[in-house]
PDB file of C-alpha atoms and ligand atoms in Angstrom:
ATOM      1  CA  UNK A   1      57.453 -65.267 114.395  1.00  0.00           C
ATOM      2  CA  UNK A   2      57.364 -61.832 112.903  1.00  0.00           C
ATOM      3  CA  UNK A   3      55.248 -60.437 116.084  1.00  0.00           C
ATOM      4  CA  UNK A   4      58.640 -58.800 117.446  1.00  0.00           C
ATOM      5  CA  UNK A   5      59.445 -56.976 114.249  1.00  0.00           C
ATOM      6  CA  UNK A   6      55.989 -56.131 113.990  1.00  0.00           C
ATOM      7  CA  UNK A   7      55.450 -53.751 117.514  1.00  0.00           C
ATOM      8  CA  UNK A   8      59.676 -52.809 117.462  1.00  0.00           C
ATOM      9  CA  UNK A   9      58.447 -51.024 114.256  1.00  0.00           C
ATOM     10  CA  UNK A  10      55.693 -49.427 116.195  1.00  0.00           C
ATOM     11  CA  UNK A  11      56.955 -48.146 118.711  1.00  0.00           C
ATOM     12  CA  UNK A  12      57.521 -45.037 118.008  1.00  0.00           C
ATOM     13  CA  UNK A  13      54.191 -43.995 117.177  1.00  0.00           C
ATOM     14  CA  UNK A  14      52.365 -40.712 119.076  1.00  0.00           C
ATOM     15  CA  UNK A  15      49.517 -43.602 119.702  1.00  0.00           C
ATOM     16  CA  UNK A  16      51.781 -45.864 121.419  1.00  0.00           C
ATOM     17  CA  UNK A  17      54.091 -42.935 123.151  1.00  0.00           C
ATOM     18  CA  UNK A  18      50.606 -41.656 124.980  1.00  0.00           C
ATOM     19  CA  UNK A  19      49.261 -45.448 125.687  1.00  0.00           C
ATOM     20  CA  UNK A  20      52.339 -46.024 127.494  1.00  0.00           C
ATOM     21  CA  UNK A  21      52.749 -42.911 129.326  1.00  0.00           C
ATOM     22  CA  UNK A  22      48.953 -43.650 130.784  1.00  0.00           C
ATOM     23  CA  UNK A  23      50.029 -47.114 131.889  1.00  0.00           C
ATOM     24  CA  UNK A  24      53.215 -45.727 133.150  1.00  0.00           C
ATOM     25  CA  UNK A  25      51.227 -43.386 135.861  1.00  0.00           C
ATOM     26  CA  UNK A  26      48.267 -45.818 136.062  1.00  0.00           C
ATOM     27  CA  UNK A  27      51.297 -48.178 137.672  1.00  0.00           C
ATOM     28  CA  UNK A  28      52.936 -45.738 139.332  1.00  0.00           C
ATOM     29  CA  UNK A  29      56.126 -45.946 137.419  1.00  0.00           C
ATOM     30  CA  UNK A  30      57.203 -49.120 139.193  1.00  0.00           C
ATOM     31  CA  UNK A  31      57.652 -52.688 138.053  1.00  0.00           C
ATOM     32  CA  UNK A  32      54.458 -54.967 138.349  1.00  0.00           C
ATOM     33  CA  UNK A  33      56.548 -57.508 139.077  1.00  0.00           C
ATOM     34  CA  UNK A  34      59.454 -56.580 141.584  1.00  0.00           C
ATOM     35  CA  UNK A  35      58.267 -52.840 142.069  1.00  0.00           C
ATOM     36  CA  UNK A  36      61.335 -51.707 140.954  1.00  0.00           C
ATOM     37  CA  UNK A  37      60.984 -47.630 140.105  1.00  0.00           C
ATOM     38  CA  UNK A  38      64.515 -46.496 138.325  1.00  0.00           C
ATOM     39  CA  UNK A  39      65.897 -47.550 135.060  1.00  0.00           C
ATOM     40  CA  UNK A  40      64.254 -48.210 132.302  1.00  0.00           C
ATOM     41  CA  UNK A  41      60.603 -49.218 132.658  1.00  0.00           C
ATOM     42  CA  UNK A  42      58.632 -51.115 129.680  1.00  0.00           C
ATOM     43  CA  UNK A  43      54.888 -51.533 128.607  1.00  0.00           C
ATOM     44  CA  UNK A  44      54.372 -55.417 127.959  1.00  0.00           C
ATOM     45  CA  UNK A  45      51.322 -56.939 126.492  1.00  0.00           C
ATOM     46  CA  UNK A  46      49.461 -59.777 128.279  1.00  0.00           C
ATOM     47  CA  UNK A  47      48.670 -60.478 125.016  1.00  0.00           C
ATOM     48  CA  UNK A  48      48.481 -60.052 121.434  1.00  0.00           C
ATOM     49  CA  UNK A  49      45.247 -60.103 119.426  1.00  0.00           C
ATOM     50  CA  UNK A  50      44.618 -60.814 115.879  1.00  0.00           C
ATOM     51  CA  UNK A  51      41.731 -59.716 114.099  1.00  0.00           C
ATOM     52  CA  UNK A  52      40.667 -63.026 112.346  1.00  0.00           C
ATOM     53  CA  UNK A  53      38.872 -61.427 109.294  1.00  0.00           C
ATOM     54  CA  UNK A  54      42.052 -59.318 108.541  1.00  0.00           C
ATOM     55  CA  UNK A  55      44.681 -61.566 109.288  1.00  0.00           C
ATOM     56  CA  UNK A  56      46.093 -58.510 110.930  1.00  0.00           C
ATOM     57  CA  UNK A  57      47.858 -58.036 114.584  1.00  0.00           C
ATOM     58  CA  UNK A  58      45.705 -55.503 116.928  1.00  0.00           C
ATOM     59  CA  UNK A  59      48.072 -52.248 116.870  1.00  0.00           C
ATOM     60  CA  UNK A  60      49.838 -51.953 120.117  1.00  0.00           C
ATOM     61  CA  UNK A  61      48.039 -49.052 121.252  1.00  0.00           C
ATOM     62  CA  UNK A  62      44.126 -50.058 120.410  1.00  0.00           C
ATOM     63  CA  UNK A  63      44.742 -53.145 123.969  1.00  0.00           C
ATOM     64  CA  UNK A  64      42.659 -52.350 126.759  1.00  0.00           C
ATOM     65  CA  UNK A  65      44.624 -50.996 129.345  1.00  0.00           C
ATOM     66  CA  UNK A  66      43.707 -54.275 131.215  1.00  0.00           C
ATOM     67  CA  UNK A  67      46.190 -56.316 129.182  1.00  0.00           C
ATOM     68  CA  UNK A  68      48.765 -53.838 129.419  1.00  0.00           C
ATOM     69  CA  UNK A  69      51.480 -53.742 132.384  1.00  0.00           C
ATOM     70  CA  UNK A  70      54.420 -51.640 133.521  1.00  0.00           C
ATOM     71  CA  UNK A  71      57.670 -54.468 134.079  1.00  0.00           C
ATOM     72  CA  UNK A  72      61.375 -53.294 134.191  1.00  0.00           C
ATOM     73  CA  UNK A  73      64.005 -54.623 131.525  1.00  0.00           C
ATOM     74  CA  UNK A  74      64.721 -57.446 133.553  1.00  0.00           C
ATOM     75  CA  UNK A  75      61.430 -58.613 134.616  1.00  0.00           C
ATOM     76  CA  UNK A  76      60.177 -57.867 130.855  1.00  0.00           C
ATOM     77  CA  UNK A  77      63.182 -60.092 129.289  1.00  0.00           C
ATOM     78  CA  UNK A  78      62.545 -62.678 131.985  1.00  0.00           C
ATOM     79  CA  UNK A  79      59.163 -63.135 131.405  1.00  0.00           C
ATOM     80  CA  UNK A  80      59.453 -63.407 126.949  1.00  0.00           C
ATOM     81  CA  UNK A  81      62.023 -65.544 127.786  1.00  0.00           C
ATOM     82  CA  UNK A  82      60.144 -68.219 130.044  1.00  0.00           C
ATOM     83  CA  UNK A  83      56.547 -67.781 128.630  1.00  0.00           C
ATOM     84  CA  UNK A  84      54.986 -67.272 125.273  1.00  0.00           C
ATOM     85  CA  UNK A  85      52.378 -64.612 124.759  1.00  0.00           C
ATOM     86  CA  UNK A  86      49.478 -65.915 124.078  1.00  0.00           C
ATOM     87  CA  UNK A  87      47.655 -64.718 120.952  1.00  0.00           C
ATOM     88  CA  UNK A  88      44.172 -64.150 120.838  1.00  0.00           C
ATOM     89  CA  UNK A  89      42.305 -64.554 117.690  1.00  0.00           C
ATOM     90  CA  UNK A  90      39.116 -61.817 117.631  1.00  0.00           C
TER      91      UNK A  90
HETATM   92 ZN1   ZN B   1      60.965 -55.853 137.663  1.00  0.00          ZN
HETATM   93 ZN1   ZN B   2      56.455 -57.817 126.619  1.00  0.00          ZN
END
């Protein structure tokens, strides 16, 4: 799947940077998961949406902040590794 490529490439867009920073404080800059606070802290999607008509991915930063959550590397890697994402066609 290309998905990975896709938002790596992202990333490092102003959109994203200020998305993340909101969930960041909306989550208190701690793991959902295991509350952990230092390190390095990641925005994961709950899921990934594709816009039907377009055959085109939903850009990381246009998610309701619903879907969004603040995990740690560990938790983050843990939790690609065991589940998929599940993508959402809109
Ligand atoms: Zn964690
Ligand atoms: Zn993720």
């Amino acid at each position: 799947m290309t998905v990975k490529v896709y938002y790596a490439e992202k990333l490092f867009d102003p959109r994203w940077i200020e998305k993340r920073k909101r969930i960041l404080h909306r989550d208190n800059n701690q793991c959902a998961i295991c509350r952990k606070a230092e390190g390095k802290l990641h925005v994961h999607h709950k899921q990934y949406h594709v816009i039907k008509r377009l055959q085109k991915h939903v850009d990381p930063w246009d998610y309701n902040d619903s879907l969004l959550t603040t995990l740690c590397e560990s938790c983050h890697n843990r939790g690609h590794y065991r589940y998929a994402i599940p993508v959402k066609y809109i």
